[in-house]
Every structure is written in structure tokens, then in C-alpha cells.
Amino acid sequence: MDKHRLTLTVLTLLPLAVACGTEAGSGGGSASVAPGTGSSVAGVHWRVDSLTADGTTRKAPRGAYLRIDDHGRAHGNYGCNSFGASAALRGDRIDFGPAQSTEMACDKAPMAFERAFSRVLAGRSLTAAVDRDALTLTTEDGGRVHLTRESDAPLYGTRWRITALVDGDVASSLPAEAAGKAWFTLDRRAGTASGALGCNRFTASATVRDGHLTLGSLRTTRKMCDGSLMDTEKSLSTRLGPSLAYRLGHRGITLTSANGRGIDAVTEG
């Protein structure tokens, strides 16, 4: 079981604030940071840039982020482990409840940042200030978290690199031979899906409606490749259609059929 699916499994009791059934990632929410400013904190993927606490400033590890939904829940990544907590917005303040998190071990530097970040955030009330695409969270004792808004990847026009095969709650990474070779993209104007299955290219008609992606029969090239690539291609072709529920995250998408089989993919780059 890979790290991504393990994270989701451990946090099954914590609602994930992802865009579901939308054609583009959400870029805003309804909760203002301060009355009259029109700046929104909720519904935004905030990349954590740095943290200052106890006189020490630490640069955030890649992947650290915070997202607050419109239902009073926050989730994110401390720098190694994913977390979830309640988050109540009151004017220019955010009250975070106690957090639940995964328990993976990482290198020394990410774990040090994680310990500091979790102490600043969990169970604390912080003042929020937005300046264009920047968010600063400040504790009562002067600690500061600096974050930057990141737009979600759109459903259409994005080159989605397939990273895993999904079977229910378990996701298995693609074989090393197929890594980076399987991908797809959706063209809204043409009404098509196209991409590669690891060996051969494919195209199919594609319709998006009510949170589902309906694909027509795949039309593929006829090249022969090594056995592992052909096995991966066969497995992918059986998972791509005809009706797939899709779930968009910040930089990822999951396609799932009614029987629980599907794929995970991420944006390239």
C-alpha cells in the first residue's frame, strides 16, 4: 500500500476538503478573513512557506499545506504527516481544534518542522491576515505561519499522470517500467479523452456530468511492448470506462468505477 492511500485510510473519519464533481478546482470560499475585506480563506489550498516560533524561522518542507472547507474542517500536511481538525472562522480569527494525524516517520528536518507547526496550529486560536495571494497566521505569543495561495488544477486541459491502480481502499503504484508513461488529458471542446496506457496511445469520446466521467470505447494504437508494460496497459484499459466517478484534489484526481476499481493521477510538474 503506498503512502498516499495509507494517508487517506488513516484519516477516513476526517472529511477531506476536495472539489468533488466540479470541472475545475475551487479557488475560493465564503469565509472572510476580516469583515469587509472580501478576502477568503476557506476553499483555498494554502502552501506553507515558513514558520517562525520561539525566535526561530524554519523553511517549510515541500508538500506542507493547509486547507479549510466551508463546513468547519481543516486538513493539510505538517511537512511529513497529514492531519485533520475542526476550524471555526470568527472575523479575522481561526480557532483550530485538536488534530488527528497520520504517524509516518520522515527525515530529521521535516519532522522538526512538523513538531513546530503542529504546536502552533493544533488547539490554538490564530489571527489571519490576507494580502493578495499571501496568508499570515499569527499566534497570541507572536508565532507566525506564512502561506501562499495555490490554484487547483483544472479538470480539462491538464495532463494527468497516472500513478496508481485503485481497488477499493487500496492503491498499488504502477510498476517501475510504467512510471511516467501512462497519462491522460480531457479536451472540453472536442469532447474527448486521450493519452497513453504505458505502451500504446489511446483516444475516446468523453462526457462530464454530475460528478461522473463517461468514456466511449478506447481506440488505441497497436504497438507491442515488454510484458510488464502490456500487463499494466491491460489493467488500465479495463479501468477507463465506461462510467467513472471523479474526485479532484489540489493537484490530483481519482477516477473510480461502481465496483471500486479505478486510478489515481497527479498533474505533471
Coordinates of C-alpha atoms in Angstrom, one line a residue:
M1 CA 0.0 0.0 0.0
D2 CA 1.5 3.3 -1.0
K3 CA 1.9 6.4 1.2
H4 CA -0.9 8.3 -0.5
R5 CA -3.5 5.7 0.1
L6 CA -2.2 5.0 3.7
T7 CA -2.8 8.7 4.5
L8 CA -6.3 8.6 3.2
T9 CA -7.1 5.4 5.1
V10 CA -5.9 6.7 8.4
L11 CA -7.9 9.9 8.0
T12 CA -11.2 8.2 6.9
L13 CA -13.0 9.8 9.8
L14 CA -11.9 13.3 8.8
P15 CA -13.8 14.8 5.9
L16 CA -11.5 15.6 3.0
A17 CA -12.0 19.1 1.6
V18 CA -11.6 18.3 -2.1
A19 CA -13.6 19.5 -5.0
C20 CA -16.0 16.8 -5.9
G21 CA -18.0 16.8 -9.1
T22 CA -16.6 20.1 -10.3
E23 CA -15.0 20.8 -13.6
A24 CA -12.2 22.9 -12.1
G25 CA -10.6 23.1 -8.7
S26 CA -12.3 25.5 -6.3
G27 CA -10.5 28.8 -5.9
G28 CA -12.4 30.4 -3.1
G29 CA -14.8 30.1 -0.3
S30 CA -17.4 32.1 1.7
A31 CA -15.4 32.7 4.9
S32 CA -13.8 36.2 5.0
V33 CA -10.7 36.8 7.0
A34 CA -12.0 40.2 8.2
P35 CA -15.3 41.9 7.8
G36 CA -15.5 43.9 4.5
T37 CA -12.2 42.7 3.1
G38 CA -13.7 40.2 0.7
S39 CA -10.6 38.0 1.1
S40 CA -11.3 34.4 1.5
V41 CA -9.5 31.7 3.5
A42 CA -11.9 28.7 3.0
G43 CA -11.8 26.6 -0.1
V44 CA -8.2 27.6 -0.9
H45 CA -5.1 25.4 -1.0
W46 CA -2.5 27.3 1.1
R47 CA 1.1 26.2 0.6
V48 CA 3.1 26.6 3.8
D49 CA 6.2 28.6 3.1
S50 CA 7.8 29.2 6.5
L51 CA 7.1 29.2 10.3
T52 CA 8.5 31.4 13.0
A53 CA 8.2 30.3 16.6
D54 CA 10.4 30.7 19.7
G55 CA 12.7 33.1 17.8
T56 CA 13.5 30.5 15.1
T57 CA 12.3 30.7 11.5
R58 CA 12.1 27.4 9.6
K59 CA 11.5 26.9 5.9
A60 CA 8.6 24.5 5.2
P61 CA 9.3 21.1 3.6
R62 CA 7.8 20.6 0.2
G63 CA 4.2 19.4 0.4
A64 CA 3.3 21.2 3.6
Y65 CA -0.1 22.8 3.2
L66 CA -3.4 23.9 4.9
R67 CA -6.9 23.9 3.5
I68 CA -10.1 24.9 5.3
D69 CA -13.5 23.9 3.9
D70 CA -16.9 25.6 4.3
H71 CA -18.1 23.2 6.9
G72 CA -15.7 24.0 9.7
R73 CA -13.0 21.4 8.9
A74 CA -9.3 21.8 8.2
H75 CA -6.9 19.4 6.7
G76 CA -3.4 19.5 5.4
N77 CA 0.2 18.3 5.8
Y78 CA 2.6 19.3 8.6
G79 CA 5.6 18.5 6.4
C80 CA 5.6 14.7 6.8
N81 CA 2.2 13.6 8.1
S82 CA -1.3 14.6 7.0
F83 CA -3.7 16.0 9.6
G84 CA -7.3 17.0 10.1
A85 CA -9.0 19.2 12.7
S86 CA -12.0 21.4 13.3
A87 CA -11.6 25.1 12.2
A88 CA -14.0 27.8 13.2
L89 CA -13.6 31.2 11.4
R90 CA -14.6 34.2 13.5
G91 CA -13.9 37.5 11.8
D92 CA -10.1 37.7 11.5
R93 CA -9.5 34.7 13.8
I94 CA -9.4 30.9 13.2
D95 CA -10.0 28.6 16.1
F96 CA -8.4 25.2 15.4
G97 CA -9.4 22.2 17.4
P98 CA -7.2 19.3 18.5
A99 CA -5.8 17.5 15.4
Q100 CA -5.6 13.9 14.3
S101 CA -2.7 12.9 12.1
T102 CA -1.0 10.0 10.4
E103 CA 2.1 8.6 12.1
M104 CA 4.7 8.2 9.4
A105 CA 8.4 8.8 10.1
C106 CA 10.4 11.1 7.9
D107 CA 13.8 12.7 7.8
K108 CA 15.1 14.9 10.7
A109 CA 14.4 18.3 9.1
P110 CA 10.7 17.6 8.0
M111 CA 10.0 16.1 11.4
A112 CA 11.4 19.1 13.2
F113 CA 9.3 21.5 11.2
E114 CA 6.3 19.2 11.7
R115 CA 6.6 19.3 15.5
A116 CA 6.8 23.1 15.5
F117 CA 3.9 23.5 13.0
S118 CA 1.6 21.2 15.0
R119 CA 2.3 23.1 18.2
V120 CA 1.4 26.4 16.6
L121 CA -1.7 25.1 14.9
A122 CA -3.4 22.4 16.9
G123 CA -5.9 23.6 19.5
R124 CA -4.9 27.2 19.0
S125 CA -6.7 30.4 18.1
L126 CA -4.8 32.4 15.4
T127 CA -5.2 35.7 13.7
A128 CA -5.5 35.5 9.9
A129 CA -4.4 38.3 7.5
V130 CA -4.6 38.1 3.7
D131 CA -2.5 40.2 1.4
R132 CA -3.4 39.2 -2.2
D133 CA -2.1 35.6 -2.5
A134 CA -0.4 35.6 0.9
L135 CA -1.9 34.4 4.2
T136 CA -0.2 35.0 7.6
L137 CA -1.4 33.2 10.7
T138 CA -0.3 34.8 14.0
T139 CA -0.4 33.3 17.5
E140 CA -1.0 35.3 20.6
D141 CA 2.6 34.9 21.6
G142 CA 3.9 36.2 18.3
G143 CA 4.4 32.9 16.3
R144 CA 3.8 33.3 12.6
V145 CA 3.0 30.9 9.7
H146 CA 3.5 32.3 6.2
L147 CA 1.4 30.7 3.4
T148 CA 0.8 31.3 -0.3
R149 CA -2.4 30.6 -2.3
E150 CA -2.1 27.9 -4.9
S151 CA -4.7 27.3 -7.6
D152 CA -6.2 23.9 -8.1
A153 CA -5.5 22.1 -11.3
P154 CA -8.5 22.2 -13.7
L155 CA -10.2 19.0 -14.9
Y156 CA -9.9 20.0 -18.5
G157 CA -6.6 20.6 -20.3
T158 CA -4.4 19.2 -17.5
R159 CA -2.0 16.3 -18.4
W160 CA -2.9 13.8 -15.6
R161 CA 0.0 11.3 -15.0
I162 CA -1.4 8.0 -13.7
T163 CA 0.4 6.9 -10.6
A164 CA -1.6 4.0 -9.1
L165 CA -4.3 1.4 -9.6
V166 CA -7.1 1.6 -7.1
D167 CA -9.0 -1.4 -5.7
G168 CA -11.4 -0.2 -3.0
D169 CA -9.3 1.4 -0.2
V170 CA -6.0 0.0 -1.6
A171 CA -3.9 1.8 -4.2
S172 CA -1.0 0.0 -5.8
S173 CA 1.7 2.0 -7.5
L174 CA 2.4 1.4 -11.2
P175 CA 5.4 -0.9 -11.9
A176 CA 8.7 1.0 -12.3
E177 CA 8.7 0.2 -16.1
A178 CA 5.4 2.1 -16.5
A179 CA 6.2 5.0 -14.2
G180 CA 5.7 8.3 -16.1
K181 CA 4.4 6.5 -19.3
A182 CA 0.7 6.4 -18.5
W183 CA -1.3 9.6 -18.6
F184 CA -4.5 11.2 -20.0
T185 CA -6.0 14.6 -20.7
L186 CA -9.5 15.8 -21.3
D187 CA -10.4 18.2 -24.1
R188 CA -13.7 20.0 -23.4
R189 CA -14.2 21.5 -26.9
A190 CA -13.5 18.2 -28.7
G191 CA -15.4 16.1 -26.1
T192 CA -12.5 13.6 -25.9
A193 CA -10.1 11.9 -23.6
S194 CA -6.6 11.0 -24.9
G195 CA -3.3 9.8 -23.6
A196 CA -1.1 6.7 -23.1
L197 CA -1.6 3.4 -21.3
G198 CA 2.0 2.7 -20.7
C199 CA 2.8 1.4 -24.2
N200 CA 0.1 2.5 -26.7
R201 CA -1.7 5.8 -27.2
F202 CA -5.5 6.0 -26.9
T203 CA -8.4 8.3 -27.6
A204 CA -12.1 8.1 -26.7
S205 CA -15.2 10.3 -26.5
A206 CA -15.6 11.8 -23.1
T207 CA -18.6 13.4 -21.4
V208 CA -18.6 15.1 -17.9
R209 CA -21.8 15.4 -16.0
D210 CA -22.9 15.3 -12.4
G211 CA -19.5 14.3 -11.0
H212 CA -19.1 11.5 -13.5
L213 CA -16.9 11.0 -16.5
T214 CA -18.4 8.8 -19.2
L215 CA -15.9 7.4 -21.8
G216 CA -16.6 5.7 -25.1
S217 CA -14.7 2.7 -26.3
L218 CA -11.0 3.2 -26.3
R219 CA -9.3 3.4 -29.7
T220 CA -5.6 2.5 -29.3
T221 CA -2.5 2.1 -31.4
R222 CA -1.2 -1.5 -31.8
K223 CA 2.4 -1.4 -30.7
M224 CA 3.8 -4.3 -28.8
C225 CA 5.9 -3.7 -25.7
D226 CA 7.5 -5.7 -22.9
G227 CA 5.3 -7.9 -20.8
S228 CA 5.0 -5.7 -17.7
L229 CA 4.0 -2.7 -19.8
M230 CA 1.4 -4.7 -21.6
D231 CA 0.0 -6.1 -18.3
T232 CA -0.2 -2.5 -17.0
E233 CA -1.9 -1.4 -20.2
K234 CA -4.5 -4.1 -20.0
S235 CA -5.3 -3.3 -16.4
L236 CA -5.6 0.4 -17.2
S237 CA -7.8 -0.1 -20.2
T238 CA -10.3 -2.1 -18.1
R239 CA -10.5 0.7 -15.6
L240 CA -11.0 3.6 -18.0
G241 CA -14.7 3.4 -18.6
P242 CA -17.5 3.5 -19.3
S243 CA -18.8 5.5 -16.2
L244 CA -16.3 6.8 -13.6
A245 CA -16.9 9.0 -10.6
Y246 CA -14.2 11.6 -10.4
R247 CA -12.8 13.4 -7.4
L248 CA -10.5 16.4 -7.8
G249 CA -7.9 17.4 -5.2
H250 CA -5.4 20.2 -5.4
R251 CA -3.0 18.5 -7.8
G252 CA -4.6 15.1 -8.1
I253 CA -7.6 13.2 -9.4
T254 CA -9.1 9.8 -8.6
L255 CA -11.4 8.0 -11.1
T256 CA -13.5 5.2 -9.7
S257 CA -16.0 2.8 -11.2
A258 CA -19.1 1.5 -9.4
N259 CA -17.1 -1.7 -8.4
G260 CA -14.5 0.4 -6.6
R261 CA -11.8 -0.1 -9.2
G262 CA -10.1 2.9 -10.6
I263 CA -6.9 5.0 -10.9
D264 CA -5.1 7.8 -9.1
A265 CA -3.3 10.5 -11.2
V266 CA -1.5 13.7 -10.5
T267 CA -0.6 16.8 -12.5
E268 CA 2.8 16.6 -14.3
G269 CA 5.4 19.0 -12.9

